[in-house]
């Protein structure tokens, strides 16, 4: 799944993987798990994540390849936030070939920069399960508490106005080239991400089910 930071990739991926019973493999979530556990990989990633820069390809590719090698990914998976550079996309192609599988579809969730900034600005994330809320568009039932698991909601360390702008620039420079990469591979499907969470989910579900049954 491609889209600028704040487009709603995590939100949509969570709903879709629940419905389709697939693992949700999100590189950002994996990094945050490493950060909160204080692993060596987490310590390597910390400065990049906090600045809103990309973690070096080598570290990222190794982490995601390890995740994809686990048994629960054998019947399929949804990637969110990976790949983010052409080098990562090429490494993913190799990994998938080794696994004897391939991508069915690359949905691109399109929103304006203004929408992305408003969404990022009001985001709250569950410390325990990673579920994502928005103070206006998707508030929890009880302020500061996750509906799903009762965990505490916090604002990500990379959720500051300066970092938001920087992450959007990094996306334009390093990740936008993947739009052409996957268009040329015939895998790209563009979706309007400006609608409500439910509207985007309906559109996404339709194109994914079509691509996976073909
Ligand atoms: P990552 O966690 O992937 O962050 P991101 O791509 O910057 O994307 P976000 O999680 O910020 O946005 P999202 O599109 O998932 O939106 P969300 O659903 O939360 O990466 C974090 C960092 O990790 C990177 O900066 C980098 O350092 C590192 N990293 C990760 N992957 C890497 C890689 N491959 N290579 C190198 N480094 C990597 O929604 C946003 C808000 O909007 C929420 O509050 C939500 O409730 C709300 N919302 C969602 N949809 C809607 C809607 N339709 N209407 C109204 N509100 C909505
Ligand atoms: Mg996300
Ligand atoms: Zn939770």
Tab-separated table of C-alpha atoms and ligand atoms in Angstrom:
chain	number	residue	atom	x	y	z
A	1	UNK	CA	0.000	0.000	0.000
A	2	UNK	CA	1.388	3.375	-1.052
A	3	UNK	CA	0.433	6.862	0.102
A	4	UNK	CA	1.839	9.972	1.696
A	5	UNK	CA	2.225	9.964	5.519
A	6	UNK	CA	-1.258	10.577	6.903
A	7	UNK	CA	-3.076	9.226	3.843
A	8	UNK	CA	-4.622	6.531	6.020
A	9	UNK	CA	-2.557	3.481	5.062
A	10	UNK	CA	-2.421	2.085	8.594
A	11	UNK	CA	-6.112	2.735	9.234
A	12	UNK	CA	-7.181	1.082	5.981
A	13	UNK	CA	-4.722	-1.797	6.274
A	14	UNK	CA	-5.982	-2.645	9.752
A	15	UNK	CA	-9.621	-2.853	8.599
A	16	UNK	CA	-8.766	-4.800	5.457
A	17	UNK	CA	-6.520	-7.368	7.118
A	18	UNK	CA	-9.151	-7.976	9.796
A	19	UNK	CA	-11.777	-8.603	7.119
A	20	UNK	CA	-9.533	-10.799	4.957
A	21	UNK	CA	-7.753	-12.464	7.895
A	22	UNK	CA	-4.298	-11.606	6.609
A	23	UNK	CA	-1.232	-10.398	8.519
A	24	UNK	CA	-0.733	-6.613	8.430
A	25	UNK	CA	2.987	-6.098	7.865
A	26	UNK	CA	3.754	-2.433	8.578
A	27	UNK	CA	7.393	-1.370	8.643
A	28	UNK	CA	6.607	1.696	10.778
A	29	UNK	CA	4.838	-0.486	13.347
A	30	UNK	CA	7.752	-2.952	13.371
A	31	UNK	CA	10.176	-0.081	14.001
A	32	UNK	CA	8.002	1.267	16.833
A	33	UNK	CA	7.898	-2.200	18.430
A	34	UNK	CA	11.699	-2.377	18.294
A	35	UNK	CA	11.926	1.151	19.728
A	36	UNK	CA	9.644	0.420	22.655
A	37	UNK	CA	11.445	-2.854	23.422
A	38	UNK	CA	14.813	-1.089	23.160
A	39	UNK	CA	16.324	-3.686	20.813
A	40	UNK	CA	19.558	-3.033	18.954
A	41	UNK	CA	17.639	-2.569	15.722
A	42	UNK	CA	15.381	-0.086	17.513
A	43	UNK	CA	18.393	1.894	18.707
A	44	UNK	CA	19.777	1.938	15.155
A	45	UNK	CA	16.450	3.208	13.817
A	46	UNK	CA	15.638	5.771	16.521
A	47	UNK	CA	17.420	8.839	15.125
A	48	UNK	CA	15.960	8.323	11.679
A	49	UNK	CA	12.389	7.740	12.862
A	50	UNK	CA	12.466	10.735	15.224
A	51	UNK	CA	13.781	13.017	12.474
A	52	UNK	CA	11.287	11.687	9.958
A	53	UNK	CA	14.028	10.336	7.714
A	54	UNK	CA	14.011	6.874	6.223
A	55	UNK	CA	15.881	4.181	8.101
A	56	UNK	CA	18.698	2.832	5.862
A	57	UNK	CA	17.508	0.305	3.288
A	58	UNK	CA	19.716	-2.520	4.527
A	59	UNK	CA	18.248	-2.462	8.054
A	60	UNK	CA	14.683	-2.041	6.785
A	61	UNK	CA	14.892	-4.782	4.157
A	62	UNK	CA	16.324	-7.272	6.646
A	63	UNK	CA	13.595	-6.516	9.186
A	64	UNK	CA	10.731	-6.888	6.708
A	65	UNK	CA	12.195	-9.997	5.027
A	66	UNK	CA	12.415	-11.647	8.452
A	67	UNK	CA	8.763	-10.801	9.131
A	68	UNK	CA	7.655	-12.197	5.750
A	69	UNK	CA	9.514	-15.446	6.400
A	70	UNK	CA	7.207	-16.306	9.330
A	71	UNK	CA	4.569	-18.981	8.884
A	72	UNK	CA	1.557	-16.646	9.083
A	73	UNK	CA	2.622	-14.939	5.820
A	74	UNK	CA	2.439	-18.137	3.755
A	75	UNK	CA	-1.157	-17.541	2.680
A	76	UNK	CA	-0.634	-13.868	1.892
A	77	UNK	CA	-0.094	-10.545	3.651
A	78	UNK	CA	-0.621	-6.836	3.297
A	79	UNK	CA	2.413	-4.548	3.243
A	80	UNK	CA	1.978	-1.036	4.649
A	81	UNK	CA	4.813	1.513	4.516
A	82	UNK	CA	7.195	-0.852	2.731
A	83	UNK	CA	8.743	-0.569	0.200
A	84	UNK	CA	9.547	3.135	0.323
A	85	UNK	CA	12.563	3.332	-2.014
A	86	UNK	CA	13.342	1.746	-5.359
A	87	UNK	CA	16.107	-0.317	-3.693
A	88	UNK	CA	13.526	-1.670	-1.221
A	89	UNK	CA	11.115	-2.487	-4.060
A	90	UNK	CA	13.836	-4.411	-5.910
A	91	UNK	CA	14.763	-6.293	-2.738
A	92	UNK	CA	11.090	-7.113	-2.178
A	93	UNK	CA	10.814	-8.515	-5.709
A	94	UNK	CA	13.743	-10.830	-4.926
A	95	UNK	CA	12.311	-11.895	-1.566
A	96	UNK	CA	8.932	-12.683	-3.125
A	97	UNK	CA	10.547	-14.689	-5.919
A	98	UNK	CA	12.400	-16.726	-3.284
A	99	UNK	CA	9.088	-17.251	-1.477
A	100	UNK	CA	7.493	-18.365	-4.772
A	101	UNK	CA	4.930	-15.602	-4.689
A	102	UNK	CA	4.297	-12.133	-6.128
A	103	UNK	CA	2.297	-8.973	-5.472
A	104	UNK	CA	-1.329	-8.936	-6.647
A	105	UNK	CA	-1.929	-5.202	-6.374
A	106	UNK	CA	-0.364	-1.955	-5.190
A	107	UNK	CA	-3.116	0.395	-4.009
A	108	UNK	CA	-2.135	4.062	-3.847
A	109	UNK	CA	-4.238	6.113	-1.434
A	110	UNK	CA	-4.279	9.648	-2.785
A	111	UNK	CA	-4.883	12.690	-0.565
A	112	UNK	CA	-3.785	16.306	-0.759
A	113	UNK	CA	-0.955	17.576	1.428
A	114	UNK	CA	-3.487	19.657	3.407
A	115	UNK	CA	-5.564	16.571	4.198
A	116	UNK	CA	-2.460	14.638	5.216
A	117	UNK	CA	-1.394	17.390	7.620
A	118	UNK	CA	-4.836	17.664	9.247
A	119	UNK	CA	-4.966	13.899	9.708
A	120	UNK	CA	-1.454	13.634	11.135
A	121	UNK	CA	-2.059	16.603	13.437
A	122	UNK	CA	-4.937	14.918	15.267
A	123	UNK	CA	-3.626	11.384	15.420
A	124	UNK	CA	-3.453	9.393	18.657
A	125	UNK	CA	-1.925	5.912	18.726
A	126	UNK	CA	-2.414	3.092	21.235
A	127	UNK	CA	0.765	2.309	23.128
A	128	UNK	CA	-0.282	-1.301	23.609
A	129	UNK	CA	-1.873	-2.492	20.342
A	130	UNK	CA	-0.920	0.295	17.902
A	131	UNK	CA	-4.520	1.115	16.917
A	132	UNK	CA	-4.874	4.587	15.447
A	133	UNK	CA	-7.464	7.253	16.330
A	134	UNK	CA	-8.107	10.842	15.294
A	135	UNK	CA	-9.343	13.445	17.749
A	136	UNK	CA	-11.998	14.692	15.283
A	137	UNK	CA	-12.501	12.045	12.598
A	138	UNK	CA	-12.205	8.837	14.592
A	139	UNK	CA	-12.218	9.610	18.332
A	140	UNK	CA	-12.021	6.850	20.954
A	141	UNK	CA	-15.088	6.299	23.154
A	142	UNK	CA	-13.153	7.432	26.219
A	143	UNK	CA	-10.552	10.157	25.748
A	144	UNK	CA	-7.003	8.836	25.947
A	145	UNK	CA	-8.075	5.182	26.102
A	146	UNK	CA	-7.981	2.587	23.293
A	147	UNK	CA	-11.425	1.105	22.439
A	148	UNK	CA	-9.846	-2.206	21.444
A	149	UNK	CA	-7.539	-3.004	24.347
A	150	UNK	CA	-7.913	-0.274	26.989
A	151	UNK	CA	-4.305	0.820	26.388
A	152	UNK	CA	-3.089	4.393	26.792
A	153	UNK	CA	-3.227	6.631	23.706
A	154	UNK	CA	-0.134	8.720	22.934
A	155	UNK	CA	1.169	10.973	20.195
A	156	UNK	CA	4.036	9.417	18.234
A	157	UNK	CA	7.457	11.005	18.731
A	158	UNK	CA	7.470	11.741	14.978
A	159	UNK	CA	4.046	13.428	15.186
A	160	UNK	CA	5.181	17.048	15.380
A	161	UNK	CA	4.338	19.740	12.798
A	162	UNK	CA	7.993	20.056	11.662
A	163	UNK	CA	8.432	16.314	11.266
A	164	UNK	CA	5.134	16.026	9.387
A	165	UNK	CA	6.343	18.444	6.737
A	166	UNK	CA	9.702	16.742	6.532
A	167	UNK	CA	8.137	13.278	6.181
A	168	UNK	CA	5.980	14.528	3.346
A	169	UNK	CA	9.114	15.894	1.578
A	170	UNK	CA	10.922	12.602	2.106
A	171	UNK	CA	7.912	10.816	0.602
A	172	UNK	CA	7.983	13.080	-2.475
A	173	UNK	CA	11.679	12.560	-3.043
A	174	UNK	CA	12.234	8.925	-2.174
A	175	UNK	CA	8.896	7.107	-2.340
A	176	UNK	CA	7.021	8.807	-5.209
A	177	UNK	CA	9.323	7.101	-7.772
A	178	UNK	CA	7.640	3.837	-6.725
A	179	UNK	CA	4.388	5.056	-8.232
A	180	UNK	CA	5.926	4.745	-11.690
A	181	UNK	CA	7.766	1.575	-10.743
A	182	UNK	CA	4.492	-0.186	-9.936
A	183	UNK	CA	2.528	1.498	-12.713
A	184	UNK	CA	4.992	0.046	-15.194
A	185	UNK	CA	4.613	-3.354	-13.531
A	186	UNK	CA	0.848	-3.054	-14.118
A	187	UNK	CA	0.109	-3.324	-10.385
A	188	UNK	CA	-0.818	0.238	-9.403
A	189	UNK	CA	-4.437	1.095	-8.572
A	190	UNK	CA	-5.107	4.686	-7.537
A	191	UNK	CA	-7.814	5.359	-4.956
A	192	UNK	CA	-9.306	8.643	-3.802
A	193	UNK	CA	-8.390	8.855	-0.116
A	194	UNK	CA	-10.261	12.079	0.640
A	195	UNK	CA	-13.508	10.354	1.664
A	196	UNK	CA	-14.438	8.954	5.068
A	197	UNK	CA	-12.608	5.948	6.509
A	198	UNK	CA	-15.603	3.761	5.546
A	199	UNK	CA	-15.810	5.115	1.980
A	200	UNK	CA	-12.134	4.512	1.325
A	201	UNK	CA	-12.403	1.032	2.832
A	202	UNK	CA	-15.270	0.046	0.511
A	203	UNK	CA	-13.285	1.160	-2.548
A	204	UNK	CA	-10.100	-0.539	-1.352
A	205	UNK	CA	-11.873	-3.810	-0.521
A	206	UNK	CA	-13.365	-3.925	-3.989
A	207	UNK	CA	-10.102	-3.481	-5.892
A	208	UNK	CA	-8.150	-5.830	-3.613
A	209	UNK	CA	-10.743	-8.609	-3.830
A	210	UNK	CA	-10.819	-8.228	-7.586
A	211	UNK	CA	-7.024	-8.363	-7.892
A	212	UNK	CA	-6.702	-11.338	-5.556
A	213	UNK	CA	-9.392	-13.420	-7.232
A	214	UNK	CA	-8.073	-12.781	-10.742
B	1	LIG	P1	5.145	4.951	9.199
B	1	LIG	O1	4.671	4.479	10.494
B	1	LIG	O2	4.962	4.084	8.023
B	1	LIG	O3	4.562	6.373	8.954
B	1	LIG	P2	4.058	7.089	7.604
B	1	LIG	O4	4.188	6.473	6.294
B	1	LIG	O5	4.768	8.366	7.751
B	1	LIG	O6	2.591	7.024	7.651
B	1	LIG	P3	1.704	7.314	8.824
B	1	LIG	O7	1.664	6.135	9.731
B	1	LIG	O8	2.138	8.614	9.424
B	1	LIG	O9	0.321	7.552	8.070
B	1	LIG	P4	-0.769	6.521	7.548
B	1	LIG	O10	-0.889	6.671	6.067
B	1	LIG	O11	-0.534	5.151	8.058
B	1	LIG	O12	-2.051	7.165	8.185
B	1	LIG	P5	-2.951	6.664	9.430
B	1	LIG	O13	-3.762	5.489	9.040
B	1	LIG	O14	-2.150	6.600	10.667
B	1	LIG	O15	6.712	5.287	9.301
B	1	LIG	C1	7.248	5.968	10.413
B	1	LIG	C2	8.764	6.080	10.260
B	1	LIG	O16	9.358	4.774	10.281
B	1	LIG	C3	9.258	6.711	8.961
B	1	LIG	O17	9.263	8.113	9.002
B	1	LIG	C4	10.668	6.110	8.859
B	1	LIG	O18	11.560	6.761	9.737
B	1	LIG	C5	10.448	4.703	9.371
B	1	LIG	N1	10.093	3.785	8.275
B	1	LIG	C6	8.920	3.119	8.131
B	1	LIG	N2	8.924	2.363	7.026
B	1	LIG	C7	10.129	2.553	6.438
B	1	LIG	C8	10.732	2.071	5.247
B	1	LIG	N3	10.078	1.226	4.430
B	1	LIG	N4	11.983	2.483	4.961
B	1	LIG	C9	12.665	3.310	5.763
B	1	LIG	N5	12.143	3.829	6.911
B	1	LIG	C10	10.889	3.455	7.241
B	1	LIG	O19	-3.965	7.917	9.515
B	1	LIG	C11	-3.519	9.183	9.925
B	1	LIG	C12	-4.617	9.857	10.771
B	1	LIG	O20	-5.738	10.137	9.935
B	1	LIG	C13	-5.151	8.990	11.909
B	1	LIG	O21	-5.417	9.818	13.011
B	1	LIG	C14	-6.463	8.405	11.345
B	1	LIG	O22	-7.410	8.166	12.370
B	1	LIG	C15	-6.923	9.508	10.410
B	1	LIG	N6	-7.597	9.032	9.193
B	1	LIG	C16	-7.234	7.981	8.425
B	1	LIG	N7	-8.058	7.864	7.368
B	1	LIG	C17	-8.970	8.888	7.470
B	1	LIG	C18	-10.103	9.300	6.675
B	1	LIG	N8	-10.425	8.643	5.552
B	1	LIG	N9	-10.795	10.386	7.092
B	1	LIG	C19	-10.437	11.053	8.218
B	1	LIG	N10	-9.392	10.699	9.015
B	1	LIG	C20	-8.668	9.624	8.642
B	2	LIG	MG1	0.962	4.224	9.272
B	3	LIG	ZN1	-5.018	-0.635	21.930
